[in-house]
Amino acid sequence: ADATYIGSRGGYYRYSWQRDGTTANLPPGASDLAVCCSVRVEGDQWDRQRRIAKALAAPMRIKVVFDDADDHAGEVVVVAEQTPLVLPTEESVGKGGGAALAFFLTCDDADAEARAYAAVKLGESSGDERIEVQLKAQGGSSNTHYYYGKALRKRAFLAARAGKTEVEFDDCTLKHASATGRVVGLVDAKSATMHALRFELKTATSSAVDHYRLPPLRERE
């Protein structure tokens, strides 16, 4: 059996490890034959497993040619269809967990066909506001951090006292080969309050910046 595949520009190419084909001695009466072959492509393992590489044709056609000892020949062409592209959306992220989704920002990588996103979910714990911040790169790293109203008020107070209008959230960043992200708190120096969060996402092909306006952080009784 000899396996080849059709390239993105047409024409059949042999698999590099099967230049001369493979010979299998089948027992008399055998009717089944399994052929296992692969194409080496560059990229992360996660990308290689979920999608057909862009260097190959899609759909990908694999031709397997059979020759027996009696010089009888036959061939089978197998078509490998591209799997549906599934990206995180506001709806899919909002379904996870009981907290309400209040903010959602995406940043796509057109080359890797992947998406990074930032999300904010609102909740409450022991009478104190709880803000859940998520930064995630699809198929890679993620960072979820919970901030409480009391802690955010303290950050704002310290920033205002130092004359700063921005606070870097060093404990909530995204650092991955396919995407990076950061969160910055915006502070009103006069009132010493944090009024918004700025989200910055970047991939190899795009970038995105947006702001989430924080709800009033009430004093905890």
mmCIF file of C-alpha atoms in Angstrom:
data_model
loop_
_atom_site.group_PDB
_atom_site.id
_atom_site.type_symbol
_atom_site.label_atom_id
_atom_site.label_comp_id
_atom_site.label_asym_id
_atom_site.label_seq_id
_atom_site.Cartn_x
_atom_site.Cartn_y
_atom_site.Cartn_z
ATOM 1 C CA ALA A 1 0.000 0.000 0.000
ATOM 2 C CA ASP A 2 1.288 3.461 -0.872
ATOM 3 C CA ALA A 3 -0.362 6.604 0.548
ATOM 4 C CA THR A 4 -0.241 10.091 -0.968
ATOM 5 C CA TYR A 5 -2.077 13.339 -0.330
ATOM 6 C CA ILE A 6 -3.146 16.269 -2.502
ATOM 7 C CA GLY A 7 -1.299 19.512 -1.747
ATOM 8 C CA SER A 8 -2.925 22.924 -1.512
ATOM 9 C CA ARG A 9 -1.836 23.688 -5.098
ATOM 10 C CA GLY A 10 -2.892 20.318 -6.465
ATOM 11 C CA GLY A 11 -0.833 17.260 -7.290
ATOM 12 C CA TYR A 12 -0.219 14.177 -5.171
ATOM 13 C CA TYR A 13 2.620 14.015 -2.664
ATOM 14 C CA ARG A 14 3.983 10.902 -0.942
ATOM 15 C CA TYR A 15 4.302 10.806 2.818
ATOM 16 C CA SER A 16 7.965 11.338 3.679
ATOM 17 C CA TRP A 17 8.238 8.109 5.681
ATOM 18 C CA GLN A 18 6.554 5.990 2.980
ATOM 19 C CA ARG A 19 8.553 6.770 -0.133
ATOM 20 C CA ASP A 20 8.572 3.163 -1.317
ATOM 21 C CA GLY A 21 5.220 2.139 0.047
ATOM 22 C CA THR A 22 4.568 -0.440 2.730
ATOM 23 C CA THR A 23 4.298 -4.179 2.217
ATOM 24 C CA ALA A 24 1.895 -6.189 4.375
ATOM 25 C CA ASN A 25 1.551 -9.981 4.294
ATOM 26 C CA LEU A 26 -2.162 -10.700 4.712
ATOM 27 C CA PRO A 27 -3.388 -14.109 5.813
ATOM 28 C CA PRO A 28 -5.599 -16.059 3.370
ATOM 29 C CA GLY A 29 -9.192 -14.812 3.393
ATOM 30 C CA ALA A 30 -8.350 -11.476 5.006
ATOM 31 C CA SER A 31 -10.686 -8.707 3.868
ATOM 32 C CA ASP A 32 -9.709 -5.778 6.098
ATOM 33 C CA LEU A 33 -6.618 -3.606 5.948
ATOM 34 C CA ALA A 34 -5.927 -0.561 8.082
ATOM 35 C CA VAL A 35 -3.571 2.148 6.833
ATOM 36 C CA CYS A 36 -2.098 4.710 9.240
ATOM 37 C CA CYS A 37 -0.243 7.725 7.856
ATOM 38 C CA SER A 38 0.564 11.300 8.859
ATOM 39 C CA VAL A 39 1.763 14.619 7.434
ATOM 40 C CA ARG A 40 4.343 16.650 9.378
ATOM 41 C CA VAL A 41 3.359 20.321 9.659
ATOM 42 C CA GLU A 42 4.675 23.220 11.710
ATOM 43 C CA GLY A 43 2.646 24.618 14.604
ATOM 44 C CA ASP A 44 1.497 23.956 18.155
ATOM 45 C CA GLN A 45 0.263 20.471 18.928
ATOM 46 C CA TRP A 46 -3.169 21.846 19.856
ATOM 47 C CA ASP A 47 -3.479 23.538 16.442
ATOM 48 C CA ARG A 48 -2.307 20.452 14.570
ATOM 49 C CA GLN A 49 -4.832 18.219 16.298
ATOM 50 C CA ARG A 50 -7.937 20.375 15.909
ATOM 51 C CA ARG A 51 -7.621 21.762 12.344
ATOM 52 C CA ILE A 52 -6.143 20.802 8.967
ATOM 53 C CA ALA A 53 -2.990 22.885 8.511
ATOM 54 C CA LYS A 54 -3.286 25.822 6.105
ATOM 55 C CA ALA A 55 -0.347 24.421 4.121
ATOM 56 C CA LEU A 56 -2.598 21.523 3.112
ATOM 57 C CA ALA A 57 -5.712 21.506 1.002
ATOM 58 C CA ALA A 58 -9.083 21.664 2.752
ATOM 59 C CA PRO A 59 -10.858 19.364 2.401
ATOM 60 C CA MET A 60 -7.803 17.119 2.336
ATOM 61 C CA ARG A 61 -7.849 14.178 -0.070
ATOM 62 C CA ILE A 62 -5.698 11.162 0.722
ATOM 63 C CA LYS A 63 -5.167 8.530 -1.970
ATOM 64 C CA VAL A 64 -4.169 5.003 -0.957
ATOM 65 C CA VAL A 65 -2.993 2.719 -3.769
ATOM 66 C CA PHE A 66 -2.966 -1.072 -3.309
ATOM 67 C CA ASP A 67 -0.896 -3.539 -5.345
ATOM 68 C CA ASP A 68 -0.999 -7.269 -4.680
ATOM 69 C CA ALA A 69 1.372 -10.095 -5.589
ATOM 70 C CA ASP A 70 -0.712 -10.883 -8.699
ATOM 71 C CA ASP A 71 -0.196 -7.360 -10.075
ATOM 72 C CA HIS A 72 -3.778 -6.378 -9.319
ATOM 73 C CA ALA A 73 -4.044 -2.704 -8.400
ATOM 74 C CA GLY A 74 -6.694 -0.598 -6.749
ATOM 75 C CA GLU A 75 -6.964 2.779 -5.079
ATOM 76 C CA VAL A 76 -9.125 4.503 -2.491
ATOM 77 C CA VAL A 77 -9.432 8.266 -2.049
ATOM 78 C CA VAL A 78 -10.335 9.358 1.480
ATOM 79 C CA VAL A 79 -11.626 12.900 2.028
ATOM 80 C CA ALA A 80 -10.784 14.516 5.386
ATOM 81 C CA GLU A 81 -13.233 17.345 6.017
ATOM 82 C CA GLN A 82 -12.250 20.404 8.030
ATOM 83 C CA THR A 83 -13.706 20.354 11.530
ATOM 84 C CA PRO A 84 -16.020 23.262 12.390
ATOM 85 C CA LEU A 85 -14.207 26.264 13.818
ATOM 86 C CA VAL A 86 -15.401 26.713 17.413
ATOM 87 C CA LEU A 87 -14.469 29.984 19.117
ATOM 88 C CA PRO A 88 -15.456 31.276 22.557
ATOM 89 C CA THR A 89 -18.374 33.704 22.349
ATOM 90 C CA GLU A 90 -20.208 35.960 24.767
ATOM 91 C CA GLU A 91 -22.974 33.371 24.941
ATOM 92 C CA SER A 92 -20.702 30.380 25.614
ATOM 93 C CA VAL A 93 -18.608 32.189 28.245
ATOM 94 C CA GLY A 94 -21.698 33.599 29.916
ATOM 95 C CA LYS A 95 -23.137 30.122 30.451
ATOM 96 C CA GLY A 96 -20.279 29.012 32.686
ATOM 97 C CA GLY A 97 -20.735 29.609 36.417
ATOM 98 C CA GLY A 98 -23.533 31.319 38.314
ATOM 99 C CA ALA A 99 -22.204 34.906 38.178
ATOM 100 C CA ALA A 100 -23.682 37.298 35.617
ATOM 101 C CA LEU A 101 -21.505 38.225 32.635
ATOM 102 C CA ALA A 102 -21.086 42.020 32.585
ATOM 103 C CA PHE A 103 -18.260 42.520 30.057
ATOM 104 C CA PHE A 104 -16.747 40.579 27.153
ATOM 105 C CA LEU A 105 -13.874 41.455 24.810
ATOM 106 C CA THR A 106 -12.305 39.287 22.100
ATOM 107 C CA CYS A 107 -9.083 39.416 20.088
ATOM 108 C CA ASP A 108 -8.617 36.988 17.190
ATOM 109 C CA ASP A 109 -5.518 35.435 15.668
ATOM 110 C CA ALA A 110 -6.320 34.990 11.979
ATOM 111 C CA ASP A 111 -3.268 32.819 11.307
ATOM 112 C CA ALA A 112 -3.871 30.380 14.166
ATOM 113 C CA GLU A 113 -7.682 30.550 13.819
ATOM 114 C CA ALA A 114 -7.883 31.111 17.578
ATOM 115 C CA ARG A 115 -9.336 33.689 19.941
ATOM 116 C CA ALA A 116 -8.260 35.316 23.191
ATOM 117 C CA TYR A 117 -10.836 36.975 25.378
ATOM 118 C CA ALA A 118 -11.378 39.004 28.536
ATOM 119 C CA ALA A 119 -14.526 38.724 30.624
ATOM 120 C CA VAL A 120 -15.975 40.233 33.781
ATOM 121 C CA LYS A 121 -18.596 38.501 35.905
ATOM 122 C CA LEU A 122 -20.356 40.089 38.870
ATOM 123 C CA GLY A 123 -21.280 38.348 42.092
ATOM 124 C CA GLU A 124 -21.289 38.729 45.844
ATOM 125 C CA SER A 125 -19.620 36.990 48.758
ATOM 126 C CA SER A 126 -20.365 37.603 52.449
ATOM 127 C CA GLY A 127 -22.061 40.890 51.624
ATOM 128 C CA ASP A 128 -19.100 42.238 49.627
ATOM 129 C CA GLU A 129 -19.081 42.741 45.862
ATOM 130 C CA ARG A 130 -17.079 40.152 43.985
ATOM 131 C CA ILE A 131 -15.757 40.920 40.516
ATOM 132 C CA GLU A 132 -14.467 37.921 38.583
ATOM 133 C CA VAL A 133 -11.949 38.822 35.882
ATOM 134 C CA GLN A 134 -10.988 36.278 33.227
ATOM 135 C CA LEU A 135 -8.178 36.439 30.666
ATOM 136 C CA LYS A 136 -7.844 33.433 28.411
ATOM 137 C CA ALA A 137 -6.030 32.339 25.256
ATOM 138 C CA GLN A 138 -7.834 29.595 23.375
ATOM 139 C CA GLY A 139 -5.966 26.312 23.692
ATOM 140 C CA GLY A 140 -3.445 27.932 25.994
ATOM 141 C CA SER A 141 -3.104 29.604 29.352
ATOM 142 C CA SER A 142 -5.819 31.359 31.334
ATOM 143 C CA ASN A 143 -6.000 33.570 34.397
ATOM 144 C CA THR A 144 -9.082 34.018 36.556
ATOM 145 C CA HIS A 145 -8.910 36.332 39.529
ATOM 146 C CA TYR A 146 -11.537 37.474 42.042
ATOM 147 C CA TYR A 147 -11.510 41.062 43.283
ATOM 148 C CA TYR A 148 -13.670 42.247 46.151
ATOM 149 C CA GLY A 149 -15.065 45.712 46.637
ATOM 150 C CA LYS A 150 -13.066 46.351 49.792
ATOM 151 C CA ALA A 151 -9.779 45.408 48.075
ATOM 152 C CA LEU A 152 -10.517 47.591 45.039
ATOM 153 C CA ARG A 153 -11.326 50.573 47.259
ATOM 154 C CA LYS A 154 -7.987 50.093 49.007
ATOM 155 C CA ARG A 155 -6.105 49.975 45.687
ATOM 156 C CA ALA A 156 -7.823 53.165 44.596
ATOM 157 C CA PHE A 157 -7.022 54.927 47.867
ATOM 158 C CA LEU A 158 -3.326 54.013 47.702
ATOM 159 C CA ALA A 159 -3.103 55.081 44.056
ATOM 160 C CA ALA A 160 -4.795 58.434 44.753
ATOM 161 C CA ARG A 161 -2.503 59.084 47.681
ATOM 162 C CA ALA A 162 0.492 58.492 45.413
ATOM 163 C CA GLY A 163 -0.979 60.809 42.780
ATOM 164 C CA LYS A 164 -1.608 58.008 40.287
ATOM 165 C CA THR A 165 -4.622 57.678 38.005
ATOM 166 C CA GLU A 166 -3.903 54.121 36.862
ATOM 167 C CA VAL A 167 -3.286 50.882 38.746
ATOM 168 C CA GLU A 168 -1.649 47.909 37.016
ATOM 169 C CA PHE A 169 -3.220 44.571 37.982
ATOM 170 C CA ASP A 170 0.019 42.570 38.014
ATOM 171 C CA ASP A 171 -1.760 39.559 39.514
ATOM 172 C CA CYS A 172 -4.067 39.207 36.499
ATOM 173 C CA THR A 173 -2.159 39.048 33.211
ATOM 174 C CA LEU A 174 -2.140 36.800 30.165
ATOM 175 C CA LYS A 175 1.201 35.603 28.833
ATOM 176 C CA HIS A 176 1.056 32.979 26.124
ATOM 177 C CA ALA A 177 2.778 32.293 22.829
ATOM 178 C CA SER A 178 -0.429 33.129 20.941
ATOM 179 C CA ALA A 179 -1.748 36.046 23.026
ATOM 180 C CA THR A 180 -0.977 38.543 25.779
ATOM 181 C CA GLY A 181 -3.288 40.581 27.972
ATOM 182 C CA ARG A 182 -3.303 43.051 30.833
ATOM 183 C CA VAL A 183 -5.787 44.789 33.114
ATOM 184 C CA VAL A 184 -5.462 48.382 34.329
ATOM 185 C CA GLY A 185 -7.658 50.078 36.918
ATOM 186 C CA LEU A 186 -8.583 53.732 36.276
ATOM 187 C CA VAL A 187 -8.674 55.908 39.384
ATOM 188 C CA ASP A 188 -10.267 59.281 40.078
ATOM 189 C CA ALA A 189 -7.613 60.976 42.218
ATOM 190 C CA LYS A 190 -10.040 63.518 43.687
ATOM 191 C CA SER A 191 -12.564 61.010 45.020
ATOM 192 C CA ALA A 192 -10.004 58.197 45.459
ATOM 193 C CA THR A 193 -12.308 55.752 43.680
ATOM 194 C CA MET A 194 -11.723 53.227 40.922
ATOM 195 C CA HIS A 195 -14.292 53.859 38.228
ATOM 196 C CA ALA A 196 -13.260 51.537 35.370
ATOM 197 C CA LEU A 197 -11.044 48.688 34.206
ATOM 198 C CA ARG A 198 -9.124 48.857 30.944
ATOM 199 C CA PHE A 199 -8.512 45.574 29.139
ATOM 200 C CA GLU A 200 -5.751 45.187 26.546
ATOM 201 C CA LEU A 201 -5.419 42.046 24.404
ATOM 202 C CA LYS A 202 -2.940 41.302 21.641
ATOM 203 C CA THR A 203 -2.353 38.393 19.248
ATOM 204 C CA ALA A 204 -0.018 37.911 16.293
ATOM 205 C CA THR A 205 -2.512 39.504 13.886
ATOM 206 C CA SER A 206 -4.656 41.918 15.919
ATOM 207 C CA SER A 207 -5.142 43.844 19.138
ATOM 208 C CA ALA A 208 -8.134 45.035 21.141
ATOM 209 C CA VAL A 209 -8.692 47.602 23.908
ATOM 210 C CA ASP A 210 -11.918 48.313 25.767
ATOM 211 C CA HIS A 211 -13.139 49.575 29.128
ATOM 212 C CA TYR A 212 -15.526 48.189 31.699
ATOM 213 C CA ARG A 213 -17.232 50.778 33.893
ATOM 214 C CA LEU A 214 -17.281 49.504 37.444
ATOM 215 C CA PRO A 215 -20.509 49.695 39.409
ATOM 216 C CA PRO A 216 -20.427 51.901 42.534
ATOM 217 C CA LEU A 217 -18.504 49.985 45.210
ATOM 218 C CA ARG A 218 -20.570 50.359 48.348
ATOM 219 C CA GLU A 219 -19.051 50.453 51.764
ATOM 220 C CA ARG A 220 -19.257 47.100 53.513
ATOM 221 C CA GLU A 221 -21.402 47.218 56.661
#
